[in-house]
Coordinates of C-alpha atoms in Angstrom, one line a residue:
Chain A
M1100 CA -192.2 91.5 98.7
S1101 CA -190.3 93.6 96.2
E1102 CA -186.8 93.0 94.9
S1103 CA -185.5 95.9 96.9
D1104 CA -187.1 94.6 100.1
F1105 CA -185.1 91.4 99.8
E1106 CA -181.9 93.2 98.9
K1107 CA -182.2 95.7 101.6
G1108 CA -182.8 93.2 104.3
A1109 CA -186.4 94.2 104.5
D1110 CA -187.9 95.0 107.8
A1111 CA -187.4 91.7 109.5
P1112 CA -185.5 92.0 112.8
R1113 CA -182.2 90.2 112.9
D1114 CA -180.5 88.4 115.8
D1115 CA -179.1 91.5 117.4
D1116 CA -182.3 93.3 116.7
V1117 CA -184.3 90.6 118.5
E1118 CA -182.0 90.8 121.5
L1119 CA -182.5 94.5 121.4
L1120 CA -186.3 94.2 121.0
A1121 CA -186.5 91.8 123.9
Q1122 CA -184.9 94.3 126.1
D1123 CA -187.1 97.1 124.8
A1124 CA -190.1 94.9 125.4
D1125 CA -189.5 95.1 129.1
T1126 CA -189.3 98.8 129.2
E1127 CA -192.1 99.7 126.8
A1128 CA -195.8 99.5 127.2
P1129 CA -197.0 96.8 124.8
E1130 CA -199.7 97.8 122.3
L1131 CA -201.7 95.8 119.9
E1132 CA -201.0 98.2 117.0
A1133 CA -198.3 100.5 118.0
P1134 CA -197.9 103.5 115.7
P1135 CA -194.3 104.6 115.2
A1136 CA -195.0 107.9 116.8
G1137 CA -197.2 109.1 119.6
P1138 CA -197.6 108.3 123.2
P1139 CA -197.8 104.7 124.3
A1140 CA -201.2 103.3 125.1
T1141 CA -202.1 102.7 128.7
V1142 CA -202.0 99.0 129.6
P1143 CA -202.9 97.1 132.7
S1144 CA -200.1 97.0 135.2
T1145 CA -201.2 93.8 136.9
S1146 CA -203.2 90.7 136.0
T1147 CA -206.1 92.0 138.1
D1148 CA -206.9 94.8 135.7
V1149 CA -209.5 92.7 133.9
A1150 CA -211.7 95.7 133.2
S1151 CA -209.7 96.5 130.1
S1152 CA -210.3 94.7 126.8
R1153 CA -207.2 92.6 127.2
I1154 CA -206.2 90.0 129.7
S1155 CA -202.7 90.4 131.1
V1156 CA -201.1 87.3 132.6
V1157 CA -197.8 89.0 133.4
S1158 CA -196.9 92.0 135.5
E1159 CA -196.3 94.8 133.1
P1160 CA -194.5 98.0 133.8
V1161 CA -196.7 101.0 134.3
A1162 CA -197.0 102.9 131.1
R1163 CA -195.2 106.2 131.1
T1164 CA -196.2 109.3 129.1
D1165 CA -193.8 110.7 126.6
D1166 CA -193.0 113.5 129.0
E1167 CA -191.9 111.0 131.6
E1168 CA -190.0 108.7 129.3
F1169 CA -188.1 111.5 127.6
Q1170 CA -187.7 113.8 130.6
W1171 CA -183.9 113.6 130.3
H1172 CA -183.9 113.9 126.5
T1173 CA -183.1 117.5 126.1
G1174 CA -182.0 116.8 122.5
T1175 CA -179.4 119.5 123.1
K1176 CA -176.8 119.5 120.3
H1177 CA -173.6 121.2 121.1
S1178 CA -172.6 121.9 117.6
V1179 CA -169.1 121.5 116.2
E1180 CA -168.3 124.9 114.7
G1181 CA -167.5 125.0 111.0
V1182 CA -168.2 121.4 110.4
E1183 CA -171.0 120.0 108.3
D1184 CA -172.8 116.8 109.0
A1185 CA -171.9 113.8 107.0
I1186 CA -175.0 111.9 108.1
E1187 CA -178.2 113.2 109.4
F1188 CA -181.2 111.5 111.0
L1189 CA -184.4 113.5 110.7
D1190 CA -187.1 112.5 113.1
V1191 CA -186.6 108.8 112.4
H1192 CA -189.0 106.2 113.7
K1193 CA -188.5 102.5 113.4
A1194 CA -190.6 99.7 114.9
F1195 CA -190.3 95.9 114.7
G1196 CA -193.8 94.7 115.3
R1197 CA -194.9 96.2 118.6
N1198 CA -191.5 97.3 119.7
R1199 CA -190.6 100.8 118.8
V1200 CA -186.8 101.0 118.6
L1201 CA -186.2 104.5 117.2
R1202 CA -188.7 107.0 118.4
G1203 CA -188.1 110.3 116.7
L1204 CA -184.3 110.2 116.4
N1205 CA -182.7 113.4 115.4
L1206 CA -178.9 113.2 115.0
G1207 CA -176.1 114.7 113.0
I1208 CA -172.8 113.0 112.5
P1209 CA -170.1 115.6 111.8
E1210 CA -167.6 115.3 108.9
N1211 CA -163.9 114.5 109.7
R1212 CA -164.5 113.6 113.3
I1213 CA -164.5 110.4 115.2
S1214 CA -168.1 110.3 116.5
M1215 CA -169.4 107.9 119.1
I1216 CA -173.0 106.8 119.5
L1217 CA -173.2 105.8 123.1
G1218 CA -176.1 104.3 125.0
P1219 CA -177.3 101.4 127.2
S1220 CA -177.7 98.0 125.6
G1221 CA -180.9 97.7 123.6
T1222 CA -181.5 101.3 122.7
G1223 CA -181.2 101.1 119.0
K1224 CA -177.5 101.8 118.3
S1225 CA -177.0 98.9 115.8
V1226 CA -180.3 99.7 114.2
C1227 CA -178.9 103.3 113.7
I1228 CA -175.9 101.9 111.7
K1229 CA -178.2 99.8 109.6
H1230 CA -180.3 102.8 108.7
M1231 CA -177.2 104.7 107.6
V1232 CA -176.2 102.2 105.0
G1233 CA -179.8 101.4 103.9
L1234 CA -179.9 97.9 105.4
L1235 CA -183.0 99.0 107.3
Y1236 CA -185.5 101.6 106.3
P1237 CA -187.3 104.0 108.7
D1238 CA -191.0 103.8 109.1
Q1239 CA -191.0 107.5 109.3
G1240 CA -188.4 110.3 108.9
D1241 CA -185.4 110.5 106.7
I1242 CA -181.7 109.7 106.7
L1243 CA -179.3 111.9 104.7
V1244 CA -175.8 110.9 103.7
H1245 CA -174.0 113.9 102.3
G1246 CA -177.3 115.5 101.8
E1247 CA -178.9 112.6 99.9
S1248 CA -181.9 110.8 101.2
V1249 CA -181.1 107.1 101.7
P1250 CA -184.6 105.8 101.9
N1251 CA -185.5 107.4 98.6
M1252 CA -182.6 105.9 96.7
V1253 CA -183.3 103.3 94.0
D1254 CA -181.2 100.1 94.2
D1255 CA -178.4 101.2 91.9
E1256 CA -178.0 104.5 93.7
L1257 CA -178.0 102.7 97.0
F1258 CA -175.2 100.4 96.0
D1259 CA -173.2 103.3 94.7
M1260 CA -173.8 105.3 97.9
R1261 CA -172.6 102.3 100.0
R1262 CA -169.2 102.5 98.4
K1263 CA -168.7 105.7 100.5
F1264 CA -168.9 103.4 103.5
G1265 CA -166.6 101.0 105.2
V1266 CA -168.2 99.0 107.9
L1267 CA -166.6 97.0 110.7
F1268 CA -169.1 94.6 112.0
Q1269 CA -169.1 93.3 115.6
D1270 CA -167.3 90.1 114.7
G1271 CA -165.5 91.4 111.6
A1272 CA -168.0 89.6 109.2
L1273 CA -165.1 88.1 107.3
F1274 CA -166.0 85.7 104.5
G1275 CA -165.4 82.3 105.9
S1276 CA -164.6 80.8 102.5
M1277 CA -161.7 83.2 101.8
N1278 CA -158.3 83.7 103.5
L1279 CA -157.4 87.0 105.1
Y1280 CA -155.7 88.4 102.0
D1281 CA -158.7 87.6 99.7
N1282 CA -161.1 89.0 102.2
V1283 CA -159.3 92.4 102.2
A1284 CA -158.8 92.2 98.4
F1285 CA -162.4 91.4 97.7
P1286 CA -163.8 95.0 97.5
L1287 CA -160.9 96.0 95.3
R1288 CA -161.5 93.1 92.9
Q1289 CA -165.2 93.9 92.8
H1290 CA -165.1 97.6 92.5
T1291 CA -161.9 98.6 90.7
D1292 CA -160.0 97.7 87.6
R1293 CA -156.7 97.4 89.4
G1294 CA -154.3 94.6 88.5
E1295 CA -153.3 91.9 91.0
E1296 CA -150.0 93.5 91.7
E1297 CA -151.5 96.8 92.6
I1298 CA -154.2 95.1 94.7
A1299 CA -151.5 93.1 96.5
E1300 CA -149.6 96.4 97.3
I1301 CA -152.7 98.0 98.8
V1302 CA -153.9 94.9 100.6
N1303 CA -150.5 94.2 102.2
A1304 CA -150.2 97.9 103.2
R1305 CA -153.6 97.8 104.9
L1306 CA -152.8 94.5 106.6
R1307 CA -149.5 95.8 107.9
E1308 CA -151.3 98.9 109.1
V1309 CA -153.5 96.8 111.3
G1310 CA -150.7 94.6 112.4
L1311 CA -151.7 91.5 110.3
G1312 CA -148.9 91.7 107.7
E1313 CA -147.9 88.1 108.4
A1314 CA -151.3 86.6 108.5
N1315 CA -152.2 86.8 104.8
E1316 CA -152.8 83.1 104.3
M1317 CA -154.8 82.5 107.5
M1318 CA -158.5 81.6 107.3
P1319 CA -161.0 83.6 109.4
N1320 CA -161.6 80.6 111.7
E1321 CA -157.9 80.6 112.6
L1322 CA -158.0 84.2 113.8
S1323 CA -158.6 85.4 117.3
G1324 CA -161.5 87.8 118.0
G1325 CA -159.2 90.8 118.0
M1326 CA -157.5 89.8 114.8
R1327 CA -160.8 89.3 113.1
K1328 CA -161.8 92.8 114.1
R1329 CA -158.5 94.2 112.8
A1330 CA -158.9 92.3 109.6
G1331 CA -162.4 93.6 109.2
F1332 CA -161.0 97.1 109.8
A1333 CA -158.5 96.6 107.1
R1334 CA -161.2 95.5 104.7
A1335 CA -163.4 98.4 105.7
L1336 CA -160.6 100.8 104.8
V1337 CA -159.4 99.3 101.6
L1338 CA -161.5 101.4 99.3
D1339 CA -160.6 104.6 101.2
P1340 CA -164.2 105.2 102.3
D1341 CA -165.5 108.7 103.3
I1342 CA -167.4 107.2 106.2
V1343 CA -166.3 104.3 108.4
L1344 CA -168.8 102.7 110.8
F1345 CA -167.7 100.6 113.7
D1346 CA -170.3 98.4 115.3
E1347 CA -169.1 97.8 118.9
P1348 CA -165.5 97.3 118.0
D1349 CA -164.7 96.6 121.7
S1350 CA -167.2 93.8 122.2
G1351 CA -165.5 90.6 123.2
L1352 CA -162.1 92.1 123.6
D1353 CA -160.0 92.4 126.7
P1354 CA -159.2 96.0 128.0
V1355 CA -155.7 96.0 126.6
R1356 CA -156.8 95.0 123.1
T1357 CA -159.7 97.4 123.2
A1358 CA -157.2 100.2 124.0
L1359 CA -154.9 99.1 121.2
L1360 CA -157.8 98.9 118.7
C1361 CA -158.9 102.4 119.8
E1362 CA -155.4 103.7 119.3
L1363 CA -155.4 102.1 115.9
I1364 CA -158.7 103.8 115.0
K1365 CA -157.3 107.2 116.1
E1366 CA -154.1 106.7 114.1
I1367 CA -155.8 105.7 110.9
H1368 CA -158.3 108.5 111.2
E1369 CA -155.5 111.0 111.6
E1370 CA -153.9 109.6 108.4
N1371 CA -157.0 109.2 106.3
G1372 CA -159.6 111.6 107.7
G1373 CA -163.3 111.1 107.0
A1374 CA -166.3 110.6 109.3
Y1375 CA -165.8 107.7 111.7
V1376 CA -168.8 106.5 113.6
V1377 CA -168.2 104.2 116.5
I1378 CA -171.1 102.4 118.2
T1379 CA -170.3 101.4 121.7
H1380 CA -171.4 101.4 125.4
D1381 CA -167.8 101.3 126.6
I1382 CA -167.1 104.6 128.3
A1383 CA -163.3 104.0 128.4
S1384 CA -163.3 103.7 124.6
A1385 CA -165.3 106.9 124.4
R1386 CA -162.7 108.8 126.5
R1387 CA -159.9 107.5 124.4
V1388 CA -161.1 108.2 120.9
A1389 CA -164.3 110.2 120.7
E1390 CA -164.3 113.7 119.4
F1391 CA -168.0 113.9 119.1
I1392 CA -170.5 112.0 121.3
A1393 CA -174.2 111.3 121.0
V1394 CA -176.0 109.6 123.8
L1395 CA -178.9 107.5 122.7
W1396 CA -181.6 106.1 124.9
R1397 CA -185.1 104.9 124.2
G1398 CA -184.7 105.6 120.6
R1399 CA -183.9 109.2 120.9
I1400 CA -180.8 111.3 121.5
V1401 CA -180.5 112.5 125.0
E1402 CA -177.7 114.9 124.2
S1403 CA -174.9 115.2 121.6
G1404 CA -171.9 117.4 121.0
P1405 CA -168.1 117.5 121.3
A1406 CA -166.8 114.9 123.7
A1407 CA -165.5 117.5 126.1
D1408 CA -168.9 119.2 126.3
L1409 CA -170.7 115.9 126.9
F1410 CA -168.3 114.8 129.6
A1411 CA -169.0 118.1 131.3
S1412 CA -172.7 117.8 130.8
E1413 CA -175.1 118.6 133.7
N1414 CA -177.8 116.3 132.3
P1415 CA -178.3 113.7 135.1
F1416 CA -178.7 110.8 132.6
V1417 CA -175.6 111.8 130.5
R1418 CA -173.6 112.3 133.7
Q1419 CA -174.7 109.0 135.1
F1420 CA -174.0 107.1 131.9
L1421 CA -170.6 108.7 131.1
S1422 CA -169.4 108.1 134.7
G1423 CA -170.9 104.6 134.9
E1424 CA -172.6 105.2 138.2
S1425 CA -175.4 103.0 139.5
Q1426 CA -177.3 105.9 141.0
G1427 CA -179.3 108.0 138.5
P1428 CA -182.2 107.9 136.0
L1429 CA -180.9 104.8 134.3
G1430 CA -182.0 101.6 136.2
M1431 CA -182.2 97.9 135.4
E1432 CA -185.6 98.2 133.7
Chain B
M129 CA -212.0 78.5 112.5
N130 CA -209.3 81.2 112.3
G131 CA -206.9 78.8 114.0
L132 CA -207.6 76.1 111.5
L133 CA -207.0 78.5 108.6
A134 CA -203.8 80.0 110.1
A135 CA -201.5 77.1 109.0
P136 CA -202.7 77.0 105.4
R137 CA -202.6 80.7 105.2
A138 CA -199.0 80.7 106.4
W139 CA -198.1 78.0 103.8
I140 CA -199.6 80.1 101.1
E141 CA -197.7 83.2 102.3
T142 CA -194.5 81.3 102.4
F143 CA -195.1 79.8 99.0
G144 CA -195.8 83.3 97.7
E145 CA -192.5 84.6 99.2
I146 CA -190.6 81.7 97.8
A147 CA -192.1 82.3 94.4
G148 CA -191.2 86.0 94.6
F149 CA -187.7 85.2 95.6
C150 CA -187.3 82.7 92.8
G151 CA -188.6 85.2 90.3
Q152 CA -186.0 87.7 91.5
V153 CA -183.1 85.3 91.3
L154 CA -184.2 84.0 87.9
G155 CA -184.5 87.7 86.8
Q156 CA -180.9 88.3 87.9
V157 CA -179.7 85.3 85.7
F158 CA -181.8 86.0 82.6
G159 CA -181.3 89.7 83.0
G160 CA -177.5 89.1 82.7
R161 CA -176.7 90.8 86.0
V162 CA -175.2 87.6 87.3
F163 CA -172.4 87.8 84.6
R164 CA -170.9 90.7 86.7
F165 CA -169.9 87.9 89.1
F166 CA -169.1 85.2 86.5
G167 CA -165.9 84.4 88.4
E168 CA -167.9 83.5 91.5
A169 CA -170.3 81.4 89.3
L170 CA -167.3 79.5 88.0
R171 CA -166.0 79.0 91.5
Q172 CA -169.4 77.6 92.6
A173 CA -169.4 75.4 89.5
G174 CA -166.0 74.0 90.5
I175 CA -167.3 73.3 94.0
L176 CA -170.3 71.5 92.6
I177 CA -168.1 69.3 90.3
L178 CA -165.6 68.5 93.0
S179 CA -167.9 67.9 95.9
S180 CA -171.0 66.5 94.3
T181 CA -170.3 64.5 91.1
L182 CA -168.9 61.5 92.8
V183 CA -171.5 61.3 95.5
I184 CA -174.4 61.6 92.9
C185 CA -172.8 59.1 90.6
G186 CA -172.3 56.7 93.6
L187 CA -175.9 56.9 94.6
V188 CA -177.1 56.4 91.1
F189 CA -174.8 53.5 90.6
I190 CA -176.5 51.7 93.6
I191 CA -179.9 52.6 92.2
G192 CA -178.8 51.2 88.8
L193 CA -177.8 48.0 90.5
Q194 CA -181.2 47.8 92.2
C195 CA -183.0 48.4 88.9
G196 CA -181.0 45.7 87.2
I197 CA -181.5 43.2 90.0
E198 CA -185.2 43.9 90.3
G199 CA -185.7 43.8 86.5
A200 CA -183.8 40.5 86.2
Y201 CA -185.8 38.7 89.0
F202 CA -189.1 40.1 87.8
T203 CA -188.6 39.0 84.2
R204 CA -187.3 35.6 85.4
G205 CA -190.6 35.3 87.4
T206 CA -192.6 35.9 84.3
G207 CA -190.5 33.6 82.2
T208 CA -189.0 36.4 80.1
P209 CA -185.5 36.8 81.5
T210 CA -184.2 38.1 78.2
Y211 CA -186.4 41.2 78.7
A212 CA -184.6 42.3 81.8
G213 CA -183.3 45.3 79.8
V214 CA -186.8 46.7 79.5
F215 CA -187.2 47.1 83.2
A216 CA -183.6 48.5 83.6
A217 CA -184.1 51.0 80.7
W218 CA -187.2 52.5 82.1
C219 CA -186.3 52.2 85.7
D220 CA -182.9 53.8 85.2
L221 CA -183.6 56.6 82.7
R222 CA -187.2 57.6 83.4
E223 CA -187.7 57.2 87.1
L224 CA -185.1 56.3 89.6
V225 CA -182.0 58.1 88.2
P226 CA -183.9 61.4 88.2
Y227 CA -185.2 60.7 91.7
A228 CA -181.8 59.6 93.1
F229 CA -180.3 62.7 91.5
G230 CA -182.9 64.8 93.1
Y231 CA -182.5 63.2 96.5
M232 CA -178.8 63.7 96.5
M233 CA -179.1 67.2 95.2
A234 CA -181.5 68.0 98.0
A235 CA -179.5 66.3 100.7
K236 CA -176.1 67.5 99.7
V237 CA -176.3 70.6 97.5
G238 CA -179.6 72.1 98.8
T239 CA -178.8 71.7 102.5
G240 CA -175.3 72.9 101.8
I241 CA -176.6 76.1 100.3
V242 CA -179.0 76.7 103.2
A243 CA -176.3 76.1 105.8
E244 CA -173.7 78.2 104.0
L245 CA -176.0 81.2 103.2
G246 CA -177.7 80.9 106.6
S247 CA -174.3 81.0 108.4
M248 CA -173.3 84.0 106.3
R249 CA -176.6 85.7 107.2
I250 CA -176.3 85.2 111.0
S251 CA -172.6 86.2 111.0
D252 CA -173.4 89.5 109.1
E253 CA -171.4 88.4 106.0
I254 CA -174.4 89.1 103.8
D255 CA -174.8 92.5 105.3
A256 CA -171.1 93.0 104.8
L257 CA -171.5 92.3 101.1
E258 CA -174.4 94.7 100.9
V259 CA -172.5 97.5 102.5
M260 CA -169.6 97.0 100.1
G261 CA -172.1 97.9 97.4
I262 CA -172.5 94.3 96.1
N263 CA -175.9 93.0 95.4
S264 CA -175.9 90.0 97.7
M265 CA -178.7 88.2 96.0
T266 CA -177.0 88.3 92.7
F267 CA -173.6 87.4 94.2
L268 CA -174.8 84.5 96.3
C269 CA -178.0 83.2 94.8
A270 CA -177.9 83.9 91.1
T271 CA -174.3 82.7 90.8
R272 CA -175.2 79.4 92.4
L273 CA -178.1 78.9 90.1
L274 CA -176.0 79.7 87.0
A275 CA -173.3 77.4 88.3
S276 CA -175.8 74.6 88.7
W277 CA -177.1 75.1 85.2
M278 CA -173.6 75.1 83.8
V279 CA -172.5 72.0 85.6
L280 CA -175.4 69.7 86.5
P281 CA -176.5 68.6 83.0
F282 CA -173.0 67.0 82.6
V283 CA -173.1 65.6 86.1
Y284 CA -176.5 64.2 85.3
I285 CA -175.4 62.6 82.1
A286 CA -172.4 61.1 84.0
S287 CA -174.7 59.7 86.7
V288 CA -177.0 58.2 84.0
R289 CA -174.0 56.4 82.6
S290 CA -173.1 55.1 86.0
G291 CA -176.7 53.9 86.5
F292 CA -176.7 52.1 83.1
F293 CA -173.3 50.5 83.8
A294 CA -174.6 49.3 87.2
S295 CA -177.7 47.8 85.7
Y296 CA -175.6 46.0 83.1
L297 CA -173.3 44.7 85.8
A298 CA -176.3 43.4 87.8
V299 CA -178.2 41.8 84.9
V300 CA -175.4 40.5 82.7
V301 CA -172.5 39.9 85.1
Q302 CA -174.1 39.1 88.4
I303 CA -177.4 37.3 87.6
H304 CA -176.3 36.3 84.2
E305 CA -179.5 35.0 82.7
V306 CA -179.1 37.0 79.5
S307 CA -176.1 37.6 77.2
A308 CA -174.5 41.0 76.9
G309 CA -175.7 41.4 73.3
G310 CA -179.3 40.2 74.2
Y311 CA -179.4 42.6 77.1
S312 CA -178.1 45.6 75.1
L313 CA -180.5 44.9 72.2
I314 CA -183.6 45.2 74.5
F315 CA -182.1 47.8 76.7
W316 CA -181.5 50.3 73.9
M317 CA -184.7 49.3 72.0
F318 CA -186.7 50.7 74.9
Q319 CA -185.2 54.1 75.0
N320 CA -184.1 56.8 72.5
P321 CA -182.4 60.1 72.6
P322 CA -185.5 62.1 73.3
D323 CA -186.0 60.0 76.4
L324 CA -182.6 61.1 77.7
L325 CA -183.5 64.7 77.0
F326 CA -186.8 64.4 78.9
S327 CA -185.0 62.7 81.7
A328 CA -182.5 65.5 81.8
I329 CA -185.2 68.1 81.8
K330 CA -186.8 66.4 84.8
A331 CA -183.5 66.3 86.6
M332 CA -182.7 69.9 85.8
A333 CA -186.1 71.1 86.9
M334 CA -185.5 69.3 90.2
A335 CA -182.0 70.8 90.5
T336 CA -183.3 74.3 89.8
V337 CA -186.0 74.1 92.4
I338 CA -183.6 72.6 94.9
V339 CA -181.0 75.4 94.4
L340 CA -183.7 78.1 94.6
V341 CA -185.3 76.7 97.6
G342 CA -181.9 76.3 99.3
C343 CA -181.1 79.9 98.4
Y344 CA -184.4 81.1 99.8
Y345 CA -184.1 79.4 103.1
G346 CA -180.4 80.2 103.5
Y347 CA -180.7 83.8 102.4
N348 CA -183.6 84.6 104.7
A349 CA -182.4 82.5 107.7
R350 CA -183.1 84.2 111.0
G351 CA -182.7 83.3 114.7
G352 CA -179.0 82.3 115.0
P353 CA -177.7 78.7 114.6
V354 CA -181.0 77.2 115.6
G355 CA -182.7 79.2 112.9
V356 CA -180.2 78.0 110.4
G357 CA -180.9 74.4 111.5
T358 CA -184.6 74.9 111.2
A359 CA -184.3 76.5 107.8
T360 CA -182.2 73.5 106.6
A361 CA -184.8 71.1 107.8
K362 CA -187.6 73.0 106.1
S363 CA -185.7 73.2 102.9
M364 CA -185.1 69.5 102.9
V365 CA -188.8 68.8 103.4
L366 CA -189.9 71.1 100.7
N367 CA -187.3 69.9 98.3
I368 CA -188.2 66.2 98.8
V369 CA -191.8 67.0 98.1
A370 CA -190.9 69.1 95.1
V371 CA -188.7 66.3 93.7
H372 CA -191.6 63.9 93.8
L373 CA -194.0 66.4 92.3
I374 CA -191.6 67.1 89.5
G375 CA -190.9 63.4 88.9
M376 CA -194.6 62.7 88.7
L377 CA -195.5 65.6 86.4
G378 CA -192.5 64.9 84.2
T379 CA -193.5 61.3 83.7
Q380 CA -197.0 62.3 82.9
I381 CA -196.0 65.0 80.5
F382 CA -193.2 63.2 78.7
W383 CA -194.4 59.6 78.7
G384 CA -198.0 59.7 79.8
A385 CA -199.5 60.0 76.3
N386 CA -196.8 58.1 74.5
P387 CA -194.8 55.7 76.5
R388 CA -192.6 54.9 73.4
A389 CA -192.7 51.2 74.1
P390 CA -192.0 49.1 71.0
I391 CA -194.4 46.4 72.0
G392 CA -196.7 44.7 69.6
G393 CA -195.2 46.2 66.5

């Protein structure tokens, strides 16, 4: 395994990936050697199908053809006029073992907009984020950030490119050994030559911005879930990144705090600008903050475009998902 | 047949991965990249000093007592109680102090590293470092290795002293069959400065392997808290085996051909 493989997290699925894969495993036809692209192989649907070369001991879902699986995936992109894409996914495929997570993903994230990638659990949303920052690499396809190909970057270029990003992880990912102030100051100390006074000014301003001005000395384990997310947000913003990624900022929060966090995201975006990408499956959050929406399912974009267009979409899947109805193409499988 | 070969094949694969990982971390240290995070290395050094020195010295003190007591009763049994210092000198410096140091390093420092890095991995802290544009392997692993190299030689010397002192207490003060001067004469006659150097090399080799193995299992931990627990256990097993291998090889290499025993002129 090369140095870069270790540094970039290689291809090994992580906890969240595993969860995601487990769900996908139920919906996809298992294959012995699944190529990243192409139609899934036909597999026995019951244990009585012993004529095939494999013995199946569980009831497996009937394999679908690509046409059936992707019948709702029009791939329609309602473009945002006059706005370039900050991030582009070009026919990206990614598999973890037999489980194909991204299956020909084509997506553009516009500059200076709050974009939301929405989709049912286990469709590859977090995997998307990891591809954007080069924590995962596609098996096939390309990811462009401001026109530069992420998979083709050497390590130093990759680390430089990552400075464009601020990322808010699901649980904040604050460093447990540092207090809140040091957590937020950390990127400034590592990447700038600023003195402590200047750093203190910036850090305190950011902490006040997210409502944590009085919590400087607190350790991450003393913070509530919402506070950790806000602290993670402050840290993500501290280097004034061009692109900010939010991995399910609403997970584990009550509706009121989710609403407050959404307002905070909107306010800070209005002040700072940049491309904000929010991964979520919470439709209420989408209604509050999204300017651009991409609906992801089965590793591909069903439809994407300005939020208003998507909420008015005639696509049955998009309509069902954005209205949260039980009737429609999306079932429990 | 394939089933029988699967386990050894997996061991070889893991060994290869660990070797590759160690090569990268060593490369970060020798290549000088680690000095970008020298502050973090100093912080880790401070943690090692404050949290491990006393524990290591404490264990070695007990081992030193044991060497002294064993040496005193053994030489009494052979009618040469004045030579208790021979046993203590060799037992302390060449064998049991390095082993005790290795055990405590594996149990405290090694498992601590796995648990800390593993927790960071599963809570996305390592990913957070990466997306901040910081090479997490350099920041987390190379700094720990550098810190251990900066601090542990001194910790080891301190622990050797505590072992020597304990043996002296056991032989001279507690059992008291030899005078202080008689004990010291023999004790120092059967060791010299190169022995201390060789002993320290043994201990540092153990410490290096323990830190690297700890970093490997922690950095690559998977599967949530259970995965971190499993990784900790695996690292402990591997480290204990490695400590004994290094101990055995060190004795062979440093004293196998020339035991430097001033016996018979």
